[in-house]
PDB file of C-alpha atoms in Angstrom:
ATOM      1  CA  MET T   1     133.016  61.978  98.393  1.00 82.00           C
ATOM      2  CA  SER T   2     135.877  61.743 100.000  1.00 93.00           C
ATOM      3  CA  LYS T   3     138.622  64.635 100.454  1.00 92.00           C
ATOM      4  CA  THR T   4     141.153  63.583  98.032  1.00 94.00           C
ATOM      5  CA  LEU T   5     138.766  62.408  95.597  1.00 95.00           C
ATOM      6  CA  HIS T   6     137.673  66.107  95.685  1.00 93.00           C
ATOM      7  CA  ASN T   7     141.126  67.502  95.739  1.00 94.00           C
ATOM      8  CA  SER T   8     142.178  65.225  93.205  1.00 96.00           C
ATOM      9  CA  PHE T   9     139.370  66.363  90.666  1.00 96.00           C
ATOM     10  CA  SER T  10     139.424  69.964  91.890  1.00 96.00           C
ATOM     11  CA  LEU T  11     143.289  69.597  90.520  1.00 97.00           C
ATOM     12  CA  ALA T  12     142.337  67.513  87.419  1.00 97.00           C
ATOM     13  CA  ALA T  13     139.953  70.643  86.507  1.00 97.00           C
ATOM     14  CA  ARG T  14     142.594  73.223  87.416  1.00 97.00           C
ATOM     15  CA  LEU T  15     145.142  71.200  85.003  1.00 97.00           C
ATOM     16  CA  LEU T  16     142.884  70.514  81.921  1.00 97.00           C
ATOM     17  CA  MET T  17     141.638  74.416  81.789  1.00 96.00           C
ATOM     18  CA  VAL T  18     145.505  74.977  81.732  1.00 96.00           C
ATOM     19  CA  ALA T  19     146.007  72.842  78.902  1.00 97.00           C
ATOM     20  CA  LEU T  20     143.380  74.880  76.841  1.00 97.00           C
ATOM     21  CA  PHE T  21     144.095  78.589  77.842  1.00 98.00           C
ATOM     22  CA  VAL T  22     148.152  78.403  78.443  1.00 98.00           C
ATOM     23  CA  PRO T  23     149.251  77.502  74.874  1.00 98.00           C
ATOM     24  CA  ALA T  24     146.702  79.195  73.319  1.00 98.00           C
ATOM     25  CA  GLY T  25     148.106  82.668  75.404  1.00 98.00           C
ATOM     26  CA  ILE T  26     151.705  81.237  74.641  1.00 98.00           C
ATOM     27  CA  GLY T  27     150.498  81.412  70.368  1.00 98.00           C
ATOM     28  CA  LYS T  28     149.471  84.631  71.049  1.00 97.00           C
ATOM     29  CA  LEU T  29     152.532  85.965  72.138  1.00 97.00           C
ATOM     30  CA  THR T  30     154.217  83.926  69.220  1.00 98.00           C
ATOM     31  CA  GLY T  31     152.335  84.827  66.262  1.00 98.00           C
ATOM     32  CA  PHE T  32     151.426  88.028  67.506  1.00 98.00           C
ATOM     33  CA  SER T  33     150.562  89.993  64.111  1.00 98.00           C
ATOM     34  CA  GLY T  34     148.479  86.980  62.860  1.00 98.00           C
ATOM     35  CA  THR T  35     146.677  87.245  66.520  1.00 98.00           C
ATOM     36  CA  VAL T  36     146.167  91.263  65.497  1.00 98.00           C
ATOM     37  CA  GLY T  37     145.156  90.868  62.131  1.00 98.00           C
ATOM     38  CA  TYR T  38     142.107  87.420  63.368  1.00 97.00           C
ATOM     39  CA  ILE T  39     140.760  90.099  65.835  1.00 98.00           C
ATOM     40  CA  ALA T  40     140.836  92.742  63.074  1.00 98.00           C
ATOM     41  CA  SER T  41     139.438  90.731  60.878  1.00 96.00           C
ATOM     42  CA  VAL T  42     136.328  90.531  62.895  1.00 95.00           C
ATOM     43  CA  GLY T  43     135.731  93.943  63.189  1.00 95.00           C
ATOM     44  CA  LEU T  44     136.536  94.662  66.578  1.00 97.00           C
ATOM     45  CA  PRO T  45     138.385  97.865  67.705  1.00 97.00           C
ATOM     46  CA  LEU T  46     142.248  98.190  68.895  1.00 98.00           C
ATOM     47  CA  PRO T  47     142.967  95.016  67.439  1.00 98.00           C
ATOM     48  CA  THR T  48     146.737  95.368  69.034  1.00 98.00           C
ATOM     49  CA  VAL T  49     145.146  96.417  72.432  1.00 98.00           C
ATOM     50  CA  GLY T  50     142.719  93.178  72.240  1.00 98.00           C
ATOM     51  CA  ALA T  51     145.821  91.173  71.787  1.00 98.00           C
ATOM     52  CA  VAL T  52     147.270  92.338  74.494  1.00 98.00           C
ATOM     53  CA  LEU T  53     144.996  91.640  76.412  1.00 98.00           C
ATOM     54  CA  ALA T  54     144.048  88.479  75.183  1.00 98.00           C
ATOM     55  CA  LEU T  55     146.962  86.690  75.845  1.00 97.00           C
ATOM     56  CA  LEU T  56     147.884  88.345  78.997  1.00 98.00           C
ATOM     57  CA  VAL T  57     144.065  86.990  80.124  1.00 98.00           C
ATOM     58  CA  GLU T  58     145.107  83.559  78.858  1.00 98.00           C
ATOM     59  CA  ILE T  59     148.853  83.497  80.654  1.00 98.00           C
ATOM     60  CA  VAL T  60     147.957  84.733  84.017  1.00 98.00           C
ATOM     61  CA  GLY T  61     144.876  83.305  84.551  1.00 98.00           C
ATOM     62  CA  GLY T  62     146.061  80.246  83.005  1.00 98.00           C
ATOM     63  CA  VAL T  63     148.928  80.340  85.659  1.00 98.00           C
ATOM     64  CA  ALA T  64     147.077  81.071  88.541  1.00 98.00           C
ATOM     65  CA  LEU T  65     144.639  78.094  87.534  1.00 97.00           C
ATOM     66  CA  LEU T  66     147.920  76.256  87.624  1.00 97.00           C
ATOM     67  CA  VAL T  67     149.078  77.502  91.189  1.00 97.00           C
ATOM     68  CA  GLY T  68     145.828  77.727  92.384  1.00 98.00           C
ATOM     69  CA  PHE T  69     146.294  81.049  93.345  1.00 98.00           C
ATOM     70  CA  GLY T  70     143.458  83.631  93.092  1.00 98.00           C
ATOM     71  CA  THR T  71     141.258  80.913  91.527  1.00 98.00           C
ATOM     72  CA  ARG T  72     138.437  82.013  91.727  1.00 98.00           C
ATOM     73  CA  ILE T  73     138.757  85.246  90.187  1.00 98.00           C
ATOM     74  CA  ALA T  74     140.831  83.996  87.531  1.00 98.00           C
ATOM     75  CA  ALA T  75     138.473  81.335  86.530  1.00 98.00           C
ATOM     76  CA  VAL T  76     135.287  83.803  86.377  1.00 98.00           C
ATOM     77  CA  VAL T  77     137.914  86.432  84.224  1.00 98.00           C
ATOM     78  CA  LEU T  78     138.579  83.382  81.633  1.00 98.00           C
ATOM     79  CA  ALA T  79     134.629  82.590  81.708  1.00 98.00           C
ATOM     80  CA  VAL T  80     133.860  85.897  80.793  1.00 98.00           C
ATOM     81  CA  PHE T  81     136.771  86.157  78.343  1.00 98.00           C
ATOM     82  CA  THR T  82     135.872  82.561  76.894  1.00 98.00           C
ATOM     83  CA  LEU T  83     132.178  83.635  76.852  1.00 98.00           C
ATOM     84  CA  ALA T  84     132.724  87.058  74.567  1.00 97.00           C
ATOM     85  CA  ALA T  85     135.567  85.563  72.252  1.00 97.00           C
ATOM     86  CA  SER T  86     132.805  82.595  71.573  1.00 97.00           C
ATOM     87  CA  VAL T  87     130.492  85.330  70.481  1.00 97.00           C
ATOM     88  CA  PHE T  88     133.388  87.249  68.493  1.00 96.00           C
ATOM     89  CA  PHE T  89     135.159  84.534  67.022  1.00 96.00           C
ATOM     90  CA  HIS T  90     132.390  81.763  66.536  1.00 95.00           C
ATOM     91  CA  ALA T  91     129.660  83.201  65.501  1.00 95.00           C
ATOM     92  CA  PHE T  92     127.767  80.617  63.441  1.00 95.00           C
ATOM     93  CA  TRP T  93     124.506  82.327  62.991  1.00 94.00           C
ATOM     94  CA  ALA T  94     126.680  84.623  60.615  1.00 93.00           C
ATOM     95  CA  VAL T  95     128.749  82.284  58.561  1.00 92.00           C
ATOM     96  CA  PRO T  96     127.689  80.417  55.566  1.00 93.00           C
ATOM     97  CA  ALA T  97     125.820  76.981  56.297  1.00 92.00           C
ATOM     98  CA  ASP T  98     128.616  74.960  54.821  1.00 91.00           C
ATOM     99  CA  GLN T  99     130.514  76.130  57.811  1.00 87.00           C
ATOM    100  CA  ALA T 100     128.007  76.776  60.277  1.00 95.00           C
ATOM    101  CA  PHE T 101     128.915  73.092  62.122  1.00 95.00           C
ATOM    102  CA  VAL T 102     132.180  73.561  62.825  1.00 94.00           C
ATOM    103  CA  THR T 103     131.607  76.973  63.814  1.00 95.00           C
ATOM    104  CA  GLN T 104     128.818  76.258  65.842  1.00 97.00           C
ATOM    105  CA  LEU T 105     130.684  73.399  67.749  1.00 97.00           C
ATOM    106  CA  LEU T 106     133.528  75.690  68.317  1.00 97.00           C
ATOM    107  CA  PHE T 107     131.250  78.175  70.093  1.00 97.00           C
ATOM    108  CA  TYR T 108     128.792  75.441  72.334  1.00 98.00           C
ATOM    109  CA  LYS T 109     132.997  73.692  73.089  1.00 97.00           C
ATOM    110  CA  ASN T 110     133.417  76.996  74.614  1.00 98.00           C
ATOM    111  CA  ILE T 111     130.274  77.783  75.887  1.00 98.00           C
ATOM    112  CA  ALA T 112     130.870  74.481  78.281  1.00 98.00           C
ATOM    113  CA  VAL T 113     134.192  75.415  79.316  1.00 98.00           C
ATOM    114  CA  VAL T 114     133.152  78.833  80.303  1.00 98.00           C
ATOM    115  CA  GLY T 115     130.471  75.774  82.848  1.00 98.00           C
ATOM    116  CA  GLY T 116     133.490  74.058  83.948  1.00 98.00           C
ATOM    117  CA  LEU T 117     135.593  77.753  84.773  1.00 98.00           C
ATOM    118  CA  LEU T 118     131.887  78.368  87.050  1.00 98.00           C
ATOM    119  CA  ALA T 119     132.614  75.322  88.330  1.00 98.00           C
ATOM    120  CA  ILE T 120     136.241  75.961  89.266  1.00 98.00           C
ATOM    121  CA  ALA T 121     134.954  79.291  90.268  1.00 98.00           C
ATOM    122  CA  ALA T 122     131.758  77.994  92.650  1.00 97.00           C
ATOM    123  CA  ASN T 123     133.834  75.375  94.419  1.00 95.00           C
ATOM    124  CA  GLY T 124     137.497  76.900  94.454  1.00 95.00           C
ATOM    125  CA  ALA T 125     140.941  75.307  94.028  1.00 96.00           C
ATOM    126  CA  GLY T 126     140.632  72.643  96.574  1.00 95.00           C
ATOM    127  CA  ALA T 127     143.471  71.660  99.184  1.00 96.00           C
ATOM    128  CA  TRP T 128     146.341  71.307  97.321  1.00 96.00           C
ATOM    129  CA  SER T 129     146.744  74.960  96.180  1.00 97.00           C
ATOM    130  CA  LEU T 130     148.057  78.228  97.027  1.00 97.00           C
ATOM    131  CA  ASP T 131     144.595  79.629  97.429  1.00 96.00           C
ATOM    132  CA  ALA T 132     144.507  76.710 100.415  1.00 94.00           C
ATOM    133  CA  ARG T 133     147.961  77.471 101.889  1.00 92.00           C
ATOM    134  CA  ARG T 134     147.184  81.188 102.596  1.00 82.00           C
ATOM    135  CA  ASP T 135     143.293  80.368 104.463  1.00 63.00           C
TER     136      ASP T 135
END
């Protein structure tokens, strides 16, 4: 693969992940009380702290991916966050059968996102990033 194509794909991967995480983080910030209520509804402790952590991970991690700064660390943190969120918020094995299909679809979509994030962590940000300028 040419360097230009490799760097184009690396940038595209980062931008597509940003499209998922930054708007979700901003939504958690602007709808903070709803986010806290949703976290509390699944029985997690300290829902306010969880909401703050979630929006920080999504916004800060998303911006890090956007500019390609600390990309490998940001991708791993977002992968762990996404995996944990999938288990707690898309537990298809614990919902009534008539709700399982959509919940299972969301769970496995998130698992695919984790895979993409791990690929970014393995391959780095590419040349079109702040990480490349620091090396």
